CSV table of C-alpha atoms in Angstrom, one decimal:
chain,number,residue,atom,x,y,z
A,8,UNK,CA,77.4,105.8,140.2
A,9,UNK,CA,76.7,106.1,136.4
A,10,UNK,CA,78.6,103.5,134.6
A,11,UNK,CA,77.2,105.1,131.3
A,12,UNK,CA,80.3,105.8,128.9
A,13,UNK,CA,80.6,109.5,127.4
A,14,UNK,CA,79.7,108.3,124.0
A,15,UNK,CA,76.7,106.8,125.2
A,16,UNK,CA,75.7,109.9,127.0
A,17,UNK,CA,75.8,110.9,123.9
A,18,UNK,CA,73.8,109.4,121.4
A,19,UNK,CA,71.3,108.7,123.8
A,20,UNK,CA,70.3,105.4,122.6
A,21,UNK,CA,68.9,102.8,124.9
A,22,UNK,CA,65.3,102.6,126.9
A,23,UNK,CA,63.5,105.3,126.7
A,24,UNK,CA,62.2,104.7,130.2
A,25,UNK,CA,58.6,105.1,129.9
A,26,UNK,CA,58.2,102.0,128.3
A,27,UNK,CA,56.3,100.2,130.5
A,28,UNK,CA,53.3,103.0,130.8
A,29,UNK,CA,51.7,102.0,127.4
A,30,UNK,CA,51.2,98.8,128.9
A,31,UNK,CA,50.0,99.6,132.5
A,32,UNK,CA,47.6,101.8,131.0
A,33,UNK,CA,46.2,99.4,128.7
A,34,UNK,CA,45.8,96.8,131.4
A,35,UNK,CA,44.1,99.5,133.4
A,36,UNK,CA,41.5,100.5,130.8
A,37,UNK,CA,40.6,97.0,130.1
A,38,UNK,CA,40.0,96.2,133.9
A,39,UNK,CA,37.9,99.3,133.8
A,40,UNK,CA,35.8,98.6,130.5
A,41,UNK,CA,35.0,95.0,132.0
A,42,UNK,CA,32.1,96.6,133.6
A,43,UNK,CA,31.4,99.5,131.6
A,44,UNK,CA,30.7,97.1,128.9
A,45,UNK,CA,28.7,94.8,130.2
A,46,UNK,CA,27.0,97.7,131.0
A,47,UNK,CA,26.9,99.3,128.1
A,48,UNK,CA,25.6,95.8,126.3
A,49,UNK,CA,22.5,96.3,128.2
A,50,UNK,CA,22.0,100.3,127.7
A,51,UNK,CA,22.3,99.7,124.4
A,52,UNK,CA,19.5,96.7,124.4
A,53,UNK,CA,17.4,99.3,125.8
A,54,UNK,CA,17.7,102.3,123.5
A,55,UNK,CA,18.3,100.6,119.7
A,56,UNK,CA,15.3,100.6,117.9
A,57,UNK,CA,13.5,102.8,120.0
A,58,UNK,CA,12.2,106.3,118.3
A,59,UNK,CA,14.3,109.5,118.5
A,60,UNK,CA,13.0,111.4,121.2
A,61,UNK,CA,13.3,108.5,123.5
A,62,UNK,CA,16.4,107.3,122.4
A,63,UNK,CA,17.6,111.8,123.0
A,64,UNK,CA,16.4,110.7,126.5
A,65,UNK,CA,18.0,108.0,127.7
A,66,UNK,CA,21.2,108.7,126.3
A,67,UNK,CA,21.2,112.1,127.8
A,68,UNK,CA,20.7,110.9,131.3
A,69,UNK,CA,23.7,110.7,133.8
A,70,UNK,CA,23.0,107.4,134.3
A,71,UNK,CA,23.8,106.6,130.7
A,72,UNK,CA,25.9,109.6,129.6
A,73,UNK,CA,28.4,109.2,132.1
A,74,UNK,CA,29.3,105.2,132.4
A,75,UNK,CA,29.3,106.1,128.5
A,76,UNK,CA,31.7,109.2,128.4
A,77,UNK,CA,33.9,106.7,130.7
A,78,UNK,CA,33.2,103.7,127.9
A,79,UNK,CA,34.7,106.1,125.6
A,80,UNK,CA,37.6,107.4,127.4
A,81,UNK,CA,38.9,104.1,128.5
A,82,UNK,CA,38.4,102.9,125.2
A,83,UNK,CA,39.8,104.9,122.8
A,84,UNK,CA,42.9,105.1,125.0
A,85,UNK,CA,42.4,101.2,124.8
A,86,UNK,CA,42.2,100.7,121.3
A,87,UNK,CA,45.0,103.7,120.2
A,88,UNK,CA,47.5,101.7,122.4
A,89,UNK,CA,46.1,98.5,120.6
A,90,UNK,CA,46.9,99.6,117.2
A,91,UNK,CA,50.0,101.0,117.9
A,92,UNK,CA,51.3,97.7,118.9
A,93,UNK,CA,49.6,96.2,115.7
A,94,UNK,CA,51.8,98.6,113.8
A,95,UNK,CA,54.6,98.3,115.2
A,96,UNK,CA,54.6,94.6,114.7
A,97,UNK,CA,53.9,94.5,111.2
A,98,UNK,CA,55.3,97.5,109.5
A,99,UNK,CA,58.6,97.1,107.9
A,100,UNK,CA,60.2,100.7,107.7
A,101,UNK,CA,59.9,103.8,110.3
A,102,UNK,CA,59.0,105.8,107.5
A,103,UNK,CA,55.6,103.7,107.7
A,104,UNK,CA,55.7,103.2,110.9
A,105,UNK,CA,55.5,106.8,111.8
A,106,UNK,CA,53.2,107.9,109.1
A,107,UNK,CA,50.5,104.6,110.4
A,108,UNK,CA,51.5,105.5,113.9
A,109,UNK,CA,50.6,109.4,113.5
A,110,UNK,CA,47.1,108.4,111.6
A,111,UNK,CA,46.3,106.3,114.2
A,112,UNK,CA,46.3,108.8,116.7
A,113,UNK,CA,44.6,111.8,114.6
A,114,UNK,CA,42.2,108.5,114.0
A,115,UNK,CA,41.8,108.4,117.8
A,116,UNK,CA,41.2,111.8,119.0
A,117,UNK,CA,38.9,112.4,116.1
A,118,UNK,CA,36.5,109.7,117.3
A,119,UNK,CA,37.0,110.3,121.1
A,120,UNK,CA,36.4,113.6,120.0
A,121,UNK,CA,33.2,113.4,117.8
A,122,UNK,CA,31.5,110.7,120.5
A,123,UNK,CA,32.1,113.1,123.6
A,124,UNK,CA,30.5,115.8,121.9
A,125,UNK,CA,27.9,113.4,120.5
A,126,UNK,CA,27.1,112.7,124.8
A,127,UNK,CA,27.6,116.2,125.9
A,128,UNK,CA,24.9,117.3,123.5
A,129,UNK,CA,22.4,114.3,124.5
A,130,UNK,CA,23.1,115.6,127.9
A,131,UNK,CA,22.5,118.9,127.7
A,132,UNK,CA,20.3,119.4,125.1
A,133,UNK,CA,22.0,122.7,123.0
B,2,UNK,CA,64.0,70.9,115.3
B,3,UNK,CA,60.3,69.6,115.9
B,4,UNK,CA,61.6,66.1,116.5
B,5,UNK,CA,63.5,67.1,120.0
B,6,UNK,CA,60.9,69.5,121.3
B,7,UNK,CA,57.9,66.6,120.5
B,8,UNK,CA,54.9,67.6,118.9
B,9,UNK,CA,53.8,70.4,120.6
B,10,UNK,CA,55.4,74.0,120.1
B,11,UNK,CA,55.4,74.9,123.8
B,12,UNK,CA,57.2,71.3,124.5
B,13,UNK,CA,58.1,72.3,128.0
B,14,UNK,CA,55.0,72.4,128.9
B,15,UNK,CA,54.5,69.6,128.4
B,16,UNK,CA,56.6,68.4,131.2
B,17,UNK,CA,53.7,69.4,133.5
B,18,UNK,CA,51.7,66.8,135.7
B,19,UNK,CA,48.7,65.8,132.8
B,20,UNK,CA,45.5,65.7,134.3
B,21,UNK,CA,42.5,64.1,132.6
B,22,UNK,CA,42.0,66.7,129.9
B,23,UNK,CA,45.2,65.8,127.9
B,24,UNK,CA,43.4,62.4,126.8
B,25,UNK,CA,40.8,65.0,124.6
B,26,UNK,CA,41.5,65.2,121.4
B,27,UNK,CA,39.2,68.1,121.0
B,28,UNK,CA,41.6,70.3,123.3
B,29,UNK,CA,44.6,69.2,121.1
B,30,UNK,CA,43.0,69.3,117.8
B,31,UNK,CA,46.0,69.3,115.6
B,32,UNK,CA,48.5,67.2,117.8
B,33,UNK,CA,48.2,64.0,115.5
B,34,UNK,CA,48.1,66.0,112.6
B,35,UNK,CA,51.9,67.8,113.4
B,36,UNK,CA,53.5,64.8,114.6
B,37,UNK,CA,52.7,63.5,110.7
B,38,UNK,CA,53.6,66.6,109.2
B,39,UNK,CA,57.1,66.4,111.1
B,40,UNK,CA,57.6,63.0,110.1
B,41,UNK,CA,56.7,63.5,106.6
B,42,UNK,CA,58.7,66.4,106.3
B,43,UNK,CA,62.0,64.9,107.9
B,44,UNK,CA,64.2,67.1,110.3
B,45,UNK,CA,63.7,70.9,109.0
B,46,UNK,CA,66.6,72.5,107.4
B,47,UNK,CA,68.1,75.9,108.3
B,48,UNK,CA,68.4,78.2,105.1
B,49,UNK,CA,71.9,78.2,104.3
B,50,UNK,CA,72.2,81.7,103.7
B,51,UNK,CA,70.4,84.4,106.0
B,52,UNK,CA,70.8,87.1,103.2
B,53,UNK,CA,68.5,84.8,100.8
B,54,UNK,CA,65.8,84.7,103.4
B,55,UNK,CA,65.9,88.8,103.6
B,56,UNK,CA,65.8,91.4,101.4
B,57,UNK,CA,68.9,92.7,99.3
B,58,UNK,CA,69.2,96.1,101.2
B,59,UNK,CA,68.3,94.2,104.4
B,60,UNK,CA,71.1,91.8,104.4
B,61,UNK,CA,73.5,94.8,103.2
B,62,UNK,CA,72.8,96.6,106.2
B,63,UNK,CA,73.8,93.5,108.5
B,64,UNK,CA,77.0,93.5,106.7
B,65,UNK,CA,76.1,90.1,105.2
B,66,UNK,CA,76.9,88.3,108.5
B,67,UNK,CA,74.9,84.9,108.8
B,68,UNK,CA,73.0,84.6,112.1
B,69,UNK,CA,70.9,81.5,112.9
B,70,UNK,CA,67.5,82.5,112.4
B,71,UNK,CA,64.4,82.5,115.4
B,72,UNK,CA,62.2,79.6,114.9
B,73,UNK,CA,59.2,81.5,112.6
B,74,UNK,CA,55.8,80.9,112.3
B,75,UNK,CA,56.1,78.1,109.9
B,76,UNK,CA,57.3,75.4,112.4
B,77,UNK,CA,54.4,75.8,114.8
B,78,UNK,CA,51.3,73.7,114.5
B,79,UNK,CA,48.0,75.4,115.5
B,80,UNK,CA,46.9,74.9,119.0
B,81,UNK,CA,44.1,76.5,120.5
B,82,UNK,CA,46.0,79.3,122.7
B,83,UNK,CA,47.4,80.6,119.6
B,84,UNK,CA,44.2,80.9,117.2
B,85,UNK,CA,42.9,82.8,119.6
B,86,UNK,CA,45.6,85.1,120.2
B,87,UNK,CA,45.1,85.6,116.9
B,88,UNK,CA,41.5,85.9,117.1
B,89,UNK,CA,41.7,88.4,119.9
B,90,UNK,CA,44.1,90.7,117.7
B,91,UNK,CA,41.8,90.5,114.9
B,92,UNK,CA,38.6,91.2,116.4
B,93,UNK,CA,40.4,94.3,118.6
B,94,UNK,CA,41.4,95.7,115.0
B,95,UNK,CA,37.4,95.1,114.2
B,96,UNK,CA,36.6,96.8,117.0
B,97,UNK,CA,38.8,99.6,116.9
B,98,UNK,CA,37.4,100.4,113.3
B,99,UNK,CA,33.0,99.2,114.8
B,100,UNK,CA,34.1,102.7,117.1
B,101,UNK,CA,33.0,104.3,113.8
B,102,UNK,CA,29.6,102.7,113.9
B,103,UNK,CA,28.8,104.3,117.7
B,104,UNK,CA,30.0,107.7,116.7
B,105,UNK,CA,28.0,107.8,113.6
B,106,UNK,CA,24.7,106.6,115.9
B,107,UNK,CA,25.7,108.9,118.4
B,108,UNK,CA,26.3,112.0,116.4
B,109,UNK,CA,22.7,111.5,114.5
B,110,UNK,CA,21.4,110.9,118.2
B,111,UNK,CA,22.5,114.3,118.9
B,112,UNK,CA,21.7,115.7,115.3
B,113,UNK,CA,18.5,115.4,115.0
B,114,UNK,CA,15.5,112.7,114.0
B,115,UNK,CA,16.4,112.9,110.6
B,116,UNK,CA,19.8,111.5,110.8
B,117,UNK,CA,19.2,109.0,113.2
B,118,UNK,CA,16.4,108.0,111.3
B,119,UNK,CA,18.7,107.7,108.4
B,120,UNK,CA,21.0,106.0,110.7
B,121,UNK,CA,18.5,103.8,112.5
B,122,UNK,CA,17.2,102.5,108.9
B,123,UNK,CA,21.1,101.7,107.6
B,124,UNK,CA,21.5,99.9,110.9
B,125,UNK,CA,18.1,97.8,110.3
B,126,UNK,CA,18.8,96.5,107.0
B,127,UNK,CA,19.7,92.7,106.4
B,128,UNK,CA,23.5,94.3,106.0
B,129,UNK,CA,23.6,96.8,108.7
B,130,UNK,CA,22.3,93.9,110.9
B,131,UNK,CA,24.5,91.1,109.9
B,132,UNK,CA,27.6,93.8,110.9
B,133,UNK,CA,26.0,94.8,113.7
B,134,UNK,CA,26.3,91.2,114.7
B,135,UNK,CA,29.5,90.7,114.2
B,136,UNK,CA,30.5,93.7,116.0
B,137,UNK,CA,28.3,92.3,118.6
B,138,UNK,CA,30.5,88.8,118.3
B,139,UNK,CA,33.7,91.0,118.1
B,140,UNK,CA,33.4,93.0,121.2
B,141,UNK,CA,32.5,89.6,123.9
B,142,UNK,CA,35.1,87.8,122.5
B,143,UNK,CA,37.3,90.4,123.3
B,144,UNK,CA,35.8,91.0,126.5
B,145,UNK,CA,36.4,87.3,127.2
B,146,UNK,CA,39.5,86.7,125.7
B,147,UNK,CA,40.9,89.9,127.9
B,148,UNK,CA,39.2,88.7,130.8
B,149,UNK,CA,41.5,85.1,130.2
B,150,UNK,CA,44.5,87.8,129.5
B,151,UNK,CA,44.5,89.2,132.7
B,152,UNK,CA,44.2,86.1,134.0
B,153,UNK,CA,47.6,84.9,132.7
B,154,UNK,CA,48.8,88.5,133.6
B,155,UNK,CA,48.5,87.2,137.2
B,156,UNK,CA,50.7,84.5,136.2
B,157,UNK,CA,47.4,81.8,136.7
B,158,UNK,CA,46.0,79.1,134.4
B,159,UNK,CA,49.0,77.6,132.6
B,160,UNK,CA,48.6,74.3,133.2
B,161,UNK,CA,46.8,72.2,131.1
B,162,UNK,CA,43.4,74.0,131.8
B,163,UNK,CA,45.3,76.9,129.4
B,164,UNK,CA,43.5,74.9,126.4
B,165,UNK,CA,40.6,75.1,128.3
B,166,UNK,CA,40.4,78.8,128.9
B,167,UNK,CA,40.9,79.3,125.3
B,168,UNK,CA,38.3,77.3,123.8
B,169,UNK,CA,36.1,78.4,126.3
B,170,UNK,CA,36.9,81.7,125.0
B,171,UNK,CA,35.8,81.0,121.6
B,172,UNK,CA,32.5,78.8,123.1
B,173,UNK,CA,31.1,81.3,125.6
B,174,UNK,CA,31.6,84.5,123.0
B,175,UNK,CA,29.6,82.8,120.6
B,176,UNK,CA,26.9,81.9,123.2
B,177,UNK,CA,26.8,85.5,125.0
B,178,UNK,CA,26.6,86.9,121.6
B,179,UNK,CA,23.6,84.7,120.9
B,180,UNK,CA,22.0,85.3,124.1
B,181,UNK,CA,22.5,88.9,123.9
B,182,UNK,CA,20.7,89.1,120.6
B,183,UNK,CA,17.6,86.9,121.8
B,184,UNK,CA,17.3,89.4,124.9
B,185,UNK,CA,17.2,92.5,122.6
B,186,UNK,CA,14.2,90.7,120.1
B,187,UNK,CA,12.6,89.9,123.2
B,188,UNK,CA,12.7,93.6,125.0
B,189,UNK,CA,11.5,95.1,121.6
């Protein structure tokens, strides 16, 4: 039985319910970058400082490209949930709000963006 | 409002079993130091007013009503799970801007040798090091400190051993960081 009144039918107002799914998914992308950054600590040990045709062919292997294309995935989603909650917390108007909230996410898919291609191209070489 | 919850913020904790570890003053660094503080200060005063405490158009759009105001910041001593609450907050927002220093290496990785060498030589200065470190610094305490979040997601370690996990927090991150840096001087 819905025991919502007309007027709140209405407006609308109340939990959105998807509230919780920011949350899950941040929990899920830290349990996965736990390993993928250890991981990626130790790839990256191995490849800085070496010259650039070395450092083209490490990075362009599977074993390196791939844990790293999931590094980045799981962590851009990571961190773009992350700031959102900073910004939320901290800035005083929704004017604000949805202007920090908007860059942060152009901010987001740029980078996600720029280091996937940055991988695909180690990886396949065009 | 200090005086009835003692001189710890989370007072009902403190109506746990102690163990051992509450005898250390290095897990409750500033314990002492609040307990002064209170007593110095004498019992803390509401603002009278709400509306002086907020801004004009604020307390216009409550309709001027006076509500008792949350406990803020300002009545909390440090203690060691909140600095690095803090800290884990801060160094996320370092890491969520350090992204920029992978994508730049990456992109000249795939550009060519002449921007990663570029690259490679900005990283290797005294400046491009000492960030690199920090970054370095930023991204295990985070690791840790998440690690000792999903912990306390599972509802484990709030007992005393909570001081514990967040010192050790701050502790291991610096010696992982170290460690991690020796390895790399040692490979090359």
């Amino acid at each position: 039985m819905n025991m919502r009144t007309p007027l709140s039918k209405v407006t609308g107002r109340g939990s959105s319910k998807f509230g919780t799914e920011d949350y899950w998914l941040q929990r899920v992308t830290a349990v996965a970058m736990v390993p993928l950054s250890i991981y990626f600590i130790f790839a990256l040990i191995c490849v800085v400082g070496e010259p650039h045709d070395r450092a083209r062919a490490v990075l362009g292997s599977p074993w390196v490209a791939i844990p790293f294309g999931a590094m980045v995935i799981a962590g851009i989603l990571h961190m773009k949930i992350g700031m959102q909650v900073i910004i939320e917390d901290y800035t005083p108007s929704d004017a604000w709000k949805i202007l920090f909230v908007l860059m942060n996410n152009f901010f987001s898919a740029l980078v996600a963006l720029a280091t996937l291609w940055a991988v695909a191209k180690l990886s396949f070489g065009m | 409002m200090l005086e009835c919850m003692g001189d710890h913020p989370f007072g009902r904790f403190d109506a746990l079993p102690k163990n051992g570890l509450e005898g250390f003053d290095v897990l409750r660094p500033f314990a002492g130091e609040t307990a002064t503080r209170a007593r110095a200060a004498g019992p803390v005063q509401p603002p009278r007013d709400r509306r002086q405490t907020m801004s004009t158009s604020k307390a216009k759009a409550a309709g001027g009503v006076e509500r008792p105001l949350s406990p803020h910041l300002f009545i909390y001593a440090p203690s060691w799970t909140m600095v690095m609450s803090v800290v884990h907050r801060g160094t996320g927002a370092a890491l969520y801007f350090g992204t920029l220093l992978l994508a730049a290496w990456l992109i000249a990785a795939a550009s060519g040798q002449a921007a990663y060498d570029k690259v490679a030589w900005l990283f290797g200065t005294w400046i491009g090091l000492l960030v690199l470190f920090g970054y370095t610094w930023a991204l295990v305490c985070h690791l840790i400190g998440g690690i000792r979040f999903l912990i306390w997601d599972m509802i484990l370690g709030f007992g005393p051993e909570r001081r514990l996990l967040a010192l050790g927090t701050w502790v291991l991150s610096g010696v992982f960081t170290i460690l991690i840096w020796i390895v790399a001087y040692m490979v090359k």
